[in-house]
Structures are given as C-alpha cells and as structure tokens.
C-alpha cells in the first residue's frame, strides 16, 4: 500500500467533479421539499436523465444537447409524479418509490443500444490565468462548465428563496398550504412547477454521471446517488449552502475511497465502496436530532375542498 | 368541469375493484409499449399472462409461479405491516441479502456435517440476520429520529457490497476452481430447501409465505397489535392518546419485515438459487413494494398480488426468449402497474363529480 501516491491536488479537483451530480440533484430536491412535496423518485429521475442525456449526446454529437435532453427527461418523468400526487392525491412516498422503480426500468429499456459506446467529450473550461495558479488552479478553475453551473445553481436558489417574492410564496406553500391557499396562491400550480424544476435538476445530475464522470452507459449506474441527494437535503436542514457542503463531504469520501482502492490499501474494495453510504447514514443520524428546519407541510397532500 | 369530492368513508367496493382496474389499464399501456418496441401487443400480453398458466409449456412455468411468488409474498407481508402504520421500510432488498448470508453462513460453517437440525438452524439464523439488519434503521429512528426510508435504503447498497465480499472472499467455494460464489447448497442434503412435493415449486419458503399470510391476517384483524398498527396509520395522534407506543411499533414493524425478508433470503439461497453469489439478489425486495400496494396491504390481497407479479416475471422471461422482448420492458411494466394503481386509488377516497364551472 502506498498512500503517499495519492496526490492531494488531484484529489481535491476530482472531489468537485464527484460532488457535482449529487449537488445539482439535491438542490433541485431542496426546492421541491421547500414547496412541501417529498419526491423520493430522485434516483429514478437521475437515471432517466443519465440515459436521455447519453442517448441525445451520442446521437447528436453534442454534450450540450445531451444535458438539455437530460433535463427534459428528468422533468418529463417528474411530471408523472406531479400528476399522481397533485391531481390524483396519491401518497407521496409511494409515488416517489414508483417513480424510482419505473425510472430504473425505463432507463435500462432505452439504454439497450447504448452499452459500450463512448459519449462525445464534454469540454473542460480552463479559465485562462486563473487555472495556471499552482494548487488552486487545477482544484478550482479547470473543470467543465457543469461544475460551475452547479455552484451557480446553489447561489441562485439561495438568493431566490431568501430575497425574492417567488421564493417567499414557495416557502409559504411549503410551510402551510392551507394559509397560502387562503391568501390566493395557486398551491397545486406552484408545487407542480417546483416538482418539474426538481426533475430537471435530477436529470442534469444524472447526465453528469453518464457524460462526464464515468463516461459511459451501464444499467443502474447512478448507484444510489439520488438517495444520497435526498439525504443531503436533510443533512443541509433545507439550506442551499449546506447542501454544497454536504455534497463536497460526500464527494470527498467517494474520491478518497476510490483513491485508497487504487493505492491498494489492505481493506477489501467492497468495504471501501460501502463507506459513502455508511457516512451518509452517520451524517443523517447526527443531523436528524433537529427536525425543526423541515417545511411544515412536507409530504402532505393538498386538496382545496378540505 | 371535473371536481373531486372526498368520500366520508373510503368505498369498500372500489377498494376491491381498483387493483383489478389498475392491472387492466397496465395491460393496455403495456401493450402500447410493446407495440412501440415493434412487437405484437396481443401476442406479448398473451405470452406474459396466459401461456405460462395454460399454454403448451405450462408444466414448466406453473411451479415457477410459486418459486418466484414465495419470496415476494413473504417480503411484501412484512412491508405491509409498516406501510399500514406509516413506517416506510424500503430496504427489504438488503434484509433479504443479509438473511441469505447469515443463513447460508450457518450451513457453510457446518459443511460437510449431516444433521437434521442444520436446516432449522439456518432458517433461524436467516430470520435473525434480516431482523438485525432492519433493526439498524429502526433503532436509529427510535433513538435519533433518523429517517428510516433513507437509512434502510442506504443499507441495501451496503448489503450488496457485503454480499460481493462474501461471494468473493470468506464464503467462496474452496473447491470452486477460483470462480466467485459459495458452495451450492442444493448439493448439501442437510441444508437443501428441497421441494416438499416434487415438481410443484412448493418449497418450505412458499409454505412459510402462506402461513405468514394467515398469521398476518389474524394479527391485523383479531389482535390488539394489528389494531394499533391500523390506528397509527389512520390517526397517529389518536393512537398516541390511546396509549400506543410509537417507538415499540416501529421496532415491531421494522423487525418483523426484516425477519420475513431474511426468511425469504435464506429459503432462496438454500433452494432455488443454491449459492451465495454476487448476482444473488434480483430485486425481490423492491418488487415486493409493488406487491404490497397491489394487494392493498391486505394479507390475502398480497398473496394474489405476489402470484400475479411472479407471473409477470415468468411471462417476461418467456417473452424474452420467444419474442425477444427486452427484459427491461417487464421492469417498466411493473413500475407502470404501481403508477396506475396509485392513480386509480383516488377513486376509493374521492368521488369524481362533473359540475358546471362556478362563477368567480
């Protein structure tokens, strides 16, 4: 074993890449939950986004179109969830699980012709000058556009929730849908929009796995990233910047265990592969002592006649 | 304009009709899906739902119905207890794996000893393994208020990795020429979960599933615990006022679900599957969620739903070999079933009324 072979600069740089997929998906889910909806289908929407993005990118040769298709795919799937929970008033937990099971099946059905293909490379954005700074350059300033998009998304969502009228309405709907309805806000419409946003984000996150991180298509390749994104939202107490922190923590553990596997540490690879999931559980345990941050109407159906 | 009106009482009739309705809608939608894939939809539906039961090769397929239905019913019965009370154990797949590992572990440790008590000991070990794995999310929920959905699911991935490490390491067959996977328990008489009646698919796990269904029915309808579970699901606050201890209920529901999933695992590993291998689990723990809902969380409903879902597995495999229908299509089909089920479920709780648009 040779732990000194692990280059800390490369480790930090790949940490940002490893964190991006769950970060984007988790920020999307944050908005959904802030609107009072618990969508457990993140994993299904991510994997659907992964294959939609992959297929579109391979067919057109453009990763950009791939990412757009992924967002559309994720949003499309989330529309099913919106129909079920907002119009058919189905149980949100069950509907989310249905979405995940359906998404996993759908993705492997679509993905049959795409196994073993390489997607077009997503260009890295070497920011001139900044990327030449030793250590900081490769860590912070030489990634692809999506990494920065993820960071920007966190900032935008934070500002939206904190400073805008729209954000206030969204939070009101999530905290007390009856009161929001009494004030004349369209609870169902707002929730549907939030669900679609969450779906698009999950799709993007999934495509980041299939187009950049891995990059290829294999069945079930998101490997629970969607569930980790859900856990991150709890970990973050529904605060955007803490989602970022959580995503980097998770990315760090993932990258570290992969590096330790490569370095040939004496622990079997399977036990190292467990670590991201175990750490997620640990973090959930620590954070769940305080549940006051959760939106008060989270997971409850709204029906105007009640 | 359509309007929904909440029924004062969920409709009894419709609660029986909606699962059937959902299956029919899924058949139609599934037919469309198969047509999109360029297959004859009528032939595909017939291959999946009719031929395994009444077709030329039904003598081969019928036993499979019990082999595949057994674990689904066992797991779904356990899950339904929690689902009724609003406790969401969705990590049954992990508990199934751990039950198989602990059960097979007993057998592999004792090999080649032959004794009558080995198989019962394996069953107990399997149930305990699944129970212990389910206790992790249960205890964390009771002690720290941790979300049991996420923890139980995370533990599926942990269990899968553990399974891989067992198949490639500790439990690897020393006479297996280096191939991954344990000894085949079908060739170890004391540990083999053989068919009770030859060529029917009826092994001890299937028998256990039917017994568990009856016990679940009695418990839910005749025992105070079943009453408390139903009360907690329908009115959590009222349940607490009447003295139901939520923590105890969480431990009971999760523990039972884990033990049943563990049982399913050990019956599978000692019977149809035969060995601990990396591909041992095929998603029964997740499909059982669909089974539980399709059976309306009712023990006898679950038995029927489990057999139906087993039929889609078997028919799906048949359609895969005879019609080249992709295996994933069946997964989509099962997912759709849950969707439609949840959608038509609205009809039991709400009345759809056509009303003239009111002046605003």
mmCIF file of N, CA and C in Angstrom, chain A residues 139-235:
data_model
loop_
_atom_site.group_PDB
_atom_site.id
_atom_site.type_symbol
_atom_site.label_atom_id
_atom_site.label_comp_id
_atom_site.label_asym_id
_atom_site.label_seq_id
_atom_site.Cartn_x
_atom_site.Cartn_y
_atom_site.Cartn_z
ATOM 1 N N UNK A 139 -7.466 22.826 -8.890
ATOM 2 C CA UNK A 139 -8.558 22.434 -7.996
ATOM 3 C C UNK A 139 -9.843 23.173 -8.349
ATOM 4 N N UNK A 140 -9.724 24.484 -8.570
ATOM 5 C CA UNK A 140 -10.932 25.296 -8.693
ATOM 6 C C UNK A 140 -11.257 25.723 -10.119
ATOM 7 N N UNK A 141 -10.254 25.909 -10.963
ATOM 8 C CA UNK A 141 -10.530 26.640 -12.195
ATOM 9 C C UNK A 141 -10.297 25.871 -13.476
ATOM 10 N N UNK A 142 -10.252 24.553 -13.407
ATOM 11 C CA UNK A 142 -10.075 23.853 -14.683
ATOM 12 C C UNK A 142 -11.068 22.693 -14.785
ATOM 13 N N UNK A 143 -12.328 23.021 -14.616
ATOM 14 C CA UNK A 143 -13.360 22.000 -14.733
ATOM 15 C C UNK A 143 -14.240 22.284 -15.932
ATOM 16 N N UNK A 144 -15.182 21.379 -16.163
ATOM 17 C CA UNK A 144 -16.144 21.632 -17.222
ATOM 18 C C UNK A 144 -17.209 22.603 -16.727
ATOM 19 N N UNK A 145 -18.006 23.068 -17.649
ATOM 20 C CA UNK A 145 -18.983 24.117 -17.346
ATOM 21 C C UNK A 145 -19.998 23.678 -16.292
ATOM 22 N N UNK A 146 -20.328 22.400 -16.289
ATOM 23 C CA UNK A 146 -21.408 21.930 -15.412
ATOM 24 C C UNK A 146 -21.029 22.086 -13.941
ATOM 25 N N UNK A 147 -19.754 21.917 -13.631
ATOM 26 C CA UNK A 147 -19.307 22.096 -12.244
ATOM 27 C C UNK A 147 -19.642 23.516 -11.783
ATOM 28 N N UNK A 148 -19.349 24.483 -12.644
ATOM 29 C CA UNK A 148 -19.643 25.877 -12.271
ATOM 30 C C UNK A 148 -21.147 26.138 -12.280
ATOM 31 N N UNK A 149 -21.818 25.451 -13.202
ATOM 32 C CA UNK A 149 -23.277 25.581 -13.230
ATOM 33 C C UNK A 149 -23.859 25.137 -11.899
ATOM 34 N N UNK A 150 -23.348 24.037 -11.373
ATOM 35 C CA UNK A 150 -23.829 23.536 -10.087
ATOM 36 C C UNK A 150 -23.625 24.570 -8.992
ATOM 37 N N UNK A 151 -22.437 25.173 -8.961
ATOM 38 C CA UNK A 151 -22.158 26.197 -7.943
ATOM 39 C C UNK A 151 -23.104 27.381 -8.109
ATOM 40 N N UNK A 152 -23.271 27.804 -9.373
ATOM 41 C CA UNK A 152 -24.146 28.947 -9.632
ATOM 42 C C UNK A 152 -25.579 28.621 -9.215
ATOM 43 N N UNK A 153 -25.979 27.387 -9.463
ATOM 44 C CA UNK A 153 -27.338 26.977 -9.125
ATOM 45 C C UNK A 153 -27.587 27.123 -7.620
ATOM 46 N N UNK A 154 -26.603 26.734 -6.830
ATOM 47 C CA UNK A 154 -26.742 26.868 -5.380
ATOM 48 C C UNK A 154 -26.968 28.343 -5.022
ATOM 49 N N UNK A 155 -26.141 29.218 -5.622
ATOM 50 C CA UNK A 155 -26.250 30.637 -5.320
ATOM 51 C C UNK A 155 -27.610 31.178 -5.749
ATOM 52 N N UNK A 156 -28.050 30.779 -6.933
ATOM 53 C CA UNK A 156 -29.327 31.287 -7.449
ATOM 54 C C UNK A 156 -30.487 30.812 -6.576
ATOM 55 N N UNK A 157 -30.462 29.546 -6.228
ATOM 56 C CA UNK A 157 -31.551 29.006 -5.406
ATOM 57 C C UNK A 157 -31.568 29.691 -4.041
ATOM 58 N N UNK A 158 -30.394 29.898 -3.479
ATOM 59 C CA UNK A 158 -30.300 30.578 -2.189
ATOM 60 C C UNK A 158 -30.906 31.979 -2.283
ATOM 61 N N UNK A 159 -30.481 32.714 -3.331
ATOM 62 C CA UNK A 159 -30.971 34.092 -3.479
ATOM 63 C C UNK A 159 -32.478 34.090 -3.743
ATOM 64 N N UNK A 160 -32.921 33.137 -4.551
ATOM 65 C CA UNK A 160 -34.349 33.046 -4.867
ATOM 66 C C UNK A 160 -35.169 32.840 -3.596
ATOM 67 N N UNK A 161 -34.730 31.910 -2.778
ATOM 68 C CA UNK A 161 -35.501 31.599 -1.576
ATOM 69 C C UNK A 161 -35.443 32.730 -0.563
ATOM 70 N N UNK A 162 -34.308 33.412 -0.507
ATOM 71 C CA UNK A 162 -34.112 34.389 0.558
ATOM 72 C C UNK A 162 -34.630 35.772 0.198
ATOM 73 N N UNK A 163 -34.459 36.166 -1.075
ATOM 74 C CA UNK A 163 -34.702 37.570 -1.397
ATOM 75 C C UNK A 163 -35.900 37.834 -2.294
ATOM 76 N N UNK A 164 -36.415 36.810 -2.971
ATOM 77 C CA UNK A 164 -37.453 37.147 -3.952
ATOM 78 C C UNK A 164 -38.849 36.831 -3.422
ATOM 79 N N UNK A 165 -39.797 37.485 -4.068
ATOM 80 C CA UNK A 165 -41.199 37.248 -3.731
ATOM 81 C C UNK A 165 -41.598 35.815 -4.053
ATOM 82 N N UNK A 166 -41.107 35.359 -5.203
ATOM 83 C CA UNK A 166 -41.400 33.984 -5.610
ATOM 84 C C UNK A 166 -40.928 32.986 -4.560
ATOM 85 N N UNK A 167 -39.740 33.248 -4.031
ATOM 86 C CA UNK A 167 -39.194 32.355 -3.019
ATOM 87 C C UNK A 167 -40.043 32.352 -1.763
ATOM 88 N N UNK A 168 -40.527 33.520 -1.414
ATOM 89 C CA UNK A 168 -41.370 33.644 -0.224
ATOM 90 C C UNK A 168 -42.666 32.855 -0.404
ATOM 91 N N UNK A 169 -43.253 32.979 -1.606
ATOM 92 C CA UNK A 169 -44.501 32.250 -1.882
ATOM 93 C C UNK A 169 -44.247 30.747 -1.826
ATOM 94 N N UNK A 170 -43.129 30.342 -2.434
ATOM 95 C CA UNK A 170 -42.787 28.921 -2.438
ATOM 96 C C UNK A 170 -42.668 28.393 -1.012
ATOM 97 N N UNK A 171 -41.998 29.157 -0.174
ATOM 98 C CA UNK A 171 -41.815 28.714 1.213
ATOM 99 C C UNK A 171 -43.151 28.705 1.954
ATOM 100 N N UNK A 172 -43.986 29.696 1.649
ATOM 101 C CA UNK A 172 -45.298 29.750 2.308
ATOM 102 C C UNK A 172 -46.109 28.509 1.966
ATOM 103 N N UNK A 173 -46.062 28.128 0.697
ATOM 104 C CA UNK A 173 -46.790 26.930 0.263
ATOM 105 C C UNK A 173 -46.275 25.696 0.995
ATOM 106 N N UNK A 174 -44.969 25.668 1.209
ATOM 107 C CA UNK A 174 -44.381 24.517 1.869
ATOM 108 C C UNK A 174 -44.632 24.494 3.360
ATOM 109 N N UNK A 175 -44.728 25.678 3.961
ATOM 110 C CA UNK A 175 -44.918 25.719 5.415
ATOM 111 C C UNK A 175 -46.376 25.484 5.796
ATOM 112 N N UNK A 176 -47.272 26.117 5.063
ATOM 113 C CA UNK A 176 -48.688 25.980 5.417
ATOM 114 C C UNK A 176 -49.531 26.150 4.159
ATOM 115 N N UNK A 177 -49.853 25.050 3.519
ATOM 116 C CA UNK A 177 -50.525 25.176 2.214
ATOM 117 C C UNK A 177 -51.943 25.736 2.356
ATOM 118 N N UNK A 178 -52.571 25.464 3.490
ATOM 119 C CA UNK A 178 -53.925 25.994 3.653
ATOM 120 C C UNK A 178 -53.895 27.528 3.727
ATOM 121 N N UNK A 179 -52.938 28.060 4.485
ATOM 122 C CA UNK A 179 -52.829 29.512 4.590
ATOM 123 C C UNK A 179 -52.473 30.131 3.247
ATOM 124 N N UNK A 180 -51.533 29.482 2.539
ATOM 125 C CA UNK A 180 -51.133 30.012 1.234
ATOM 126 C C UNK A 180 -52.325 30.016 0.288
ATOM 127 N N UNK A 181 -53.124 28.981 0.356
ATOM 128 C CA UNK A 181 -54.314 28.905 -0.486
ATOM 129 C C UNK A 181 -55.297 30.009 -0.117
ATOM 130 N N UNK A 182 -55.454 30.237 1.187
ATOM 131 C CA UNK A 182 -56.377 31.281 1.637
ATOM 132 C C UNK A 182 -55.937 32.661 1.150
ATOM 133 N N UNK A 183 -54.633 32.843 1.009
ATOM 134 C CA UNK A 183 -54.121 34.121 0.510
ATOM 135 C C UNK A 183 -54.269 34.234 -1.003
ATOM 136 N N UNK A 184 -54.718 33.181 -1.636
ATOM 137 C CA UNK A 184 -54.972 33.244 -3.071
ATOM 138 C C UNK A 184 -53.862 32.689 -3.940
ATOM 139 N N UNK A 185 -52.865 32.016 -3.326
ATOM 140 C CA UNK A 185 -51.814 31.444 -4.157
ATOM 141 C C UNK A 185 -52.259 30.084 -4.670
ATOM 142 N N UNK A 186 -51.836 29.782 -5.881
ATOM 143 C CA UNK A 186 -52.211 28.507 -6.503
ATOM 144 C C UNK A 186 -51.257 27.431 -5.998
ATOM 145 N N UNK A 187 -51.660 26.766 -4.947
ATOM 146 C CA UNK A 187 -50.775 25.795 -4.295
ATOM 147 C C UNK A 187 -50.351 24.695 -5.265
ATOM 148 N N UNK A 188 -51.326 24.124 -5.950
ATOM 149 C CA UNK A 188 -51.023 22.993 -6.827
ATOM 150 C C UNK A 188 -50.099 23.426 -7.958
ATOM 151 N N UNK A 189 -50.401 24.597 -8.558
ATOM 152 C CA UNK A 189 -49.582 25.052 -9.677
ATOM 153 C C UNK A 189 -48.139 25.276 -9.234
ATOM 154 N N UNK A 190 -47.968 25.912 -8.083
ATOM 155 C CA UNK A 190 -46.616 26.186 -7.586
ATOM 156 C C UNK A 190 -45.872 24.882 -7.311
ATOM 157 N N UNK A 191 -46.586 23.942 -6.742
ATOM 158 C CA UNK A 191 -45.938 22.661 -6.430
ATOM 159 C C UNK A 191 -45.554 21.919 -7.702
ATOM 160 N N UNK A 192 -46.427 21.971 -8.712
ATOM 161 C CA UNK A 192 -46.100 21.280 -9.968
ATOM 162 C C UNK A 192 -44.833 21.885 -10.564
ATOM 163 N N UNK A 193 -44.757 23.219 -10.552
ATOM 164 C CA UNK A 193 -43.559 23.874 -11.097
ATOM 165 C C UNK A 193 -42.318 23.452 -10.317
ATOM 166 N N UNK A 194 -42.431 23.416 -8.997
ATOM 167 C CA UNK A 194 -41.288 23.009 -8.172
ATOM 168 C C UNK A 194 -40.875 21.578 -8.497
ATOM 169 N N UNK A 195 -41.866 20.704 -8.661
ATOM 170 C CA UNK A 195 -41.567 19.298 -8.963
ATOM 171 C C UNK A 195 -40.840 19.193 -10.308
ATOM 172 N N UNK A 196 -41.313 19.987 -11.294
ATOM 173 C CA UNK A 196 -40.666 19.954 -12.609
ATOM 174 C C UNK A 196 -39.226 20.443 -12.523
ATOM 175 N N UNK A 197 -39.025 21.505 -11.736
ATOM 176 C CA UNK A 197 -37.658 22.022 -11.551
ATOM 177 C C UNK A 197 -36.783 20.932 -10.930
ATOM 178 N N UNK A 198 -37.311 20.293 -9.899
ATOM 179 C CA UNK A 198 -36.553 19.228 -9.247
ATOM 180 C C UNK A 198 -36.217 18.104 -10.214
ATOM 181 N N UNK A 199 -37.184 17.764 -11.076
ATOM 182 C CA UNK A 199 -36.954 16.705 -12.051
ATOM 183 C C UNK A 199 -35.867 17.078 -13.044
ATOM 184 N N UNK A 200 -35.908 18.334 -13.514
ATOM 185 C CA UNK A 200 -34.900 18.787 -14.467
ATOM 186 C C UNK A 200 -33.518 18.738 -13.832
ATOM 187 N N UNK A 201 -33.423 19.171 -12.575
ATOM 188 C CA UNK A 201 -32.130 19.159 -11.888
ATOM 189 C C UNK A 201 -31.622 17.727 -11.724
ATOM 190 N N UNK A 202 -32.520 16.826 -11.313
ATOM 191 C CA UNK A 202 -32.111 15.432 -11.136
ATOM 192 C C UNK A 202 -31.633 14.858 -12.467
ATOM 193 N N UNK A 203 -32.353 15.196 -13.549
ATOM 194 C CA UNK A 203 -31.936 14.726 -14.871
ATOM 195 C C UNK A 203 -30.545 15.215 -15.233
ATOM 196 N N UNK A 204 -30.302 16.507 -14.979
ATOM 197 C CA UNK A 204 -28.973 17.082 -15.245
ATOM 198 C C UNK A 204 -27.906 16.347 -14.447
ATOM 199 N N UNK A 205 -28.194 16.141 -13.166
ATOM 200 C CA UNK A 205 -27.228 15.452 -12.320
ATOM 201 C C UNK A 205 -26.916 14.061 -12.858
ATOM 202 N N UNK A 206 -27.965 13.373 -13.301
ATOM 203 C CA UNK A 206 -27.771 12.038 -13.858
ATOM 204 C C UNK A 206 -26.909 12.072 -15.101
ATOM 205 N N UNK A 207 -27.175 13.053 -15.980
ATOM 206 C CA UNK A 207 -26.400 13.146 -17.210
ATOM 207 C C UNK A 207 -24.937 13.458 -16.901
ATOM 208 N N UNK A 208 -24.714 14.170 -15.805
ATOM 209 C CA UNK A 208 -23.327 14.460 -15.452
ATOM 210 C C UNK A 208 -22.576 13.164 -15.134
ATOM 211 N N UNK A 209 -23.287 12.209 -14.547
ATOM 212 C CA UNK A 209 -22.650 10.918 -14.267
ATOM 213 C C UNK A 209 -22.327 10.184 -15.571
ATOM 214 N N UNK A 210 -23.329 10.131 -16.479
ATOM 215 C CA UNK A 210 -23.130 9.304 -17.676
ATOM 216 C C UNK A 210 -22.260 9.991 -18.732
ATOM 217 N N UNK A 211 -22.243 11.330 -18.731
ATOM 218 C CA UNK A 211 -21.482 12.023 -19.778
ATOM 219 C C UNK A 211 -20.097 12.447 -19.325
ATOM 220 N N UNK A 212 -19.917 12.733 -18.053
ATOM 221 C CA UNK A 212 -18.635 13.275 -17.616
ATOM 222 C C UNK A 212 -17.922 12.354 -16.637
ATOM 223 N N UNK A 213 -18.634 11.959 -15.587
ATOM 224 C CA UNK A 213 -17.911 11.266 -14.525
ATOM 225 C C UNK A 213 -17.448 9.883 -14.944
ATOM 226 N N UNK A 214 -18.342 9.130 -15.577
ATOM 227 C CA UNK A 214 -17.954 7.731 -15.814
ATOM 228 C C UNK A 214 -17.158 7.514 -17.113
ATOM 229 N N UNK A 215 -17.292 8.148 -18.211
ATOM 230 C CA UNK A 215 -18.436 8.436 -19.044
ATOM 231 C C UNK A 215 -18.758 7.261 -19.955
ATOM 232 N N UNK A 216 -19.803 6.601 -19.641
ATOM 233 C CA UNK A 216 -20.381 5.554 -20.492
ATOM 234 C C UNK A 216 -21.740 5.211 -19.896
ATOM 235 N N UNK A 217 -22.453 4.264 -20.542
ATOM 236 C CA UNK A 217 -23.759 3.892 -20.008
ATOM 237 C C UNK A 217 -23.718 2.455 -19.487
ATOM 238 N N UNK A 218 -24.078 2.281 -18.225
ATOM 239 C CA UNK A 218 -24.338 0.945 -17.708
ATOM 240 C C UNK A 218 -25.624 1.016 -16.899
ATOM 241 N N UNK A 219 -26.353 -0.085 -16.843
ATOM 242 C CA UNK A 219 -27.628 -0.112 -16.117
ATOM 243 C C UNK A 219 -27.422 0.230 -14.642
ATOM 244 N N UNK A 220 -28.333 1.022 -14.127
ATOM 245 C CA UNK A 220 -28.273 1.361 -12.700
ATOM 246 C C UNK A 220 -27.007 2.085 -12.307
ATOM 247 N N UNK A 221 -26.442 2.857 -13.240
ATOM 248 C CA UNK A 221 -25.117 3.422 -12.998
ATOM 249 C C UNK A 221 -25.106 4.526 -11.940
ATOM 250 N N UNK A 222 -26.249 5.121 -11.640
ATOM 251 C CA UNK A 222 -26.219 6.190 -10.634
ATOM 252 C C UNK A 222 -25.981 5.613 -9.240
ATOM 253 N N UNK A 223 -26.225 4.319 -9.058
ATOM 254 C CA UNK A 223 -25.837 3.630 -7.830
ATOM 255 C C UNK A 223 -26.223 4.309 -6.537
ATOM 256 N N UNK A 224 -27.458 4.778 -6.458
ATOM 257 C CA UNK A 224 -27.928 5.353 -5.200
ATOM 258 C C UNK A 224 -27.610 6.827 -5.029
ATOM 259 N N UNK A 225 -27.054 7.467 -6.056
ATOM 260 C CA UNK A 225 -26.735 8.898 -5.929
ATOM 261 C C UNK A 225 -27.999 9.711 -5.635
ATOM 262 N N UNK A 226 -29.109 9.295 -6.214
ATOM 263 C CA UNK A 226 -30.363 10.005 -5.985
ATOM 264 C C UNK A 226 -30.782 9.943 -4.526
ATOM 265 N N UNK A 227 -30.560 8.798 -3.914
ATOM 266 C CA UNK A 227 -30.912 8.659 -2.498
ATOM 267 C C UNK A 227 -29.981 9.477 -1.637
ATOM 268 N N UNK A 228 -28.722 9.535 -2.058
ATOM 269 C CA UNK A 228 -27.776 10.350 -1.295
ATOM 270 C C UNK A 228 -28.157 11.819 -1.414
ATOM 271 N N UNK A 229 -28.632 12.218 -2.612
ATOM 272 C CA UNK A 229 -29.094 13.597 -2.784
ATOM 273 C C UNK A 229 -30.240 13.896 -1.815
ATOM 274 N N UNK A 230 -31.147 12.951 -1.675
ATOM 275 C CA UNK A 230 -32.251 13.130 -0.716
ATOM 276 C C UNK A 230 -31.724 13.282 0.706
ATOM 277 N N UNK A 231 -30.721 12.458 1.029
ATOM 278 C CA UNK A 231 -30.143 12.542 2.369
ATOM 279 C C UNK A 231 -29.453 13.885 2.574
ATOM 280 N N UNK A 232 -28.835 14.395 1.504
ATOM 281 C CA UNK A 232 -28.131 15.677 1.623
ATOM 282 C C UNK A 232 -29.083 16.805 2.015
ATOM 283 N N UNK A 233 -30.297 16.746 1.479
ATOM 284 C CA UNK A 233 -31.258 17.810 1.785
ATOM 285 C C UNK A 233 -31.578 17.815 3.278
ATOM 286 N N UNK A 234 -31.726 16.614 3.838
ATOM 287 C CA UNK A 234 -31.966 16.521 5.282
ATOM 288 C C UNK A 234 -30.738 17.015 6.031
ATOM 289 N N UNK A 235 -29.576 16.523 5.588
ATOM 290 C CA UNK A 235 -28.324 16.921 6.209
ATOM 291 C C UNK A 235 -28.197 18.442 6.227
#
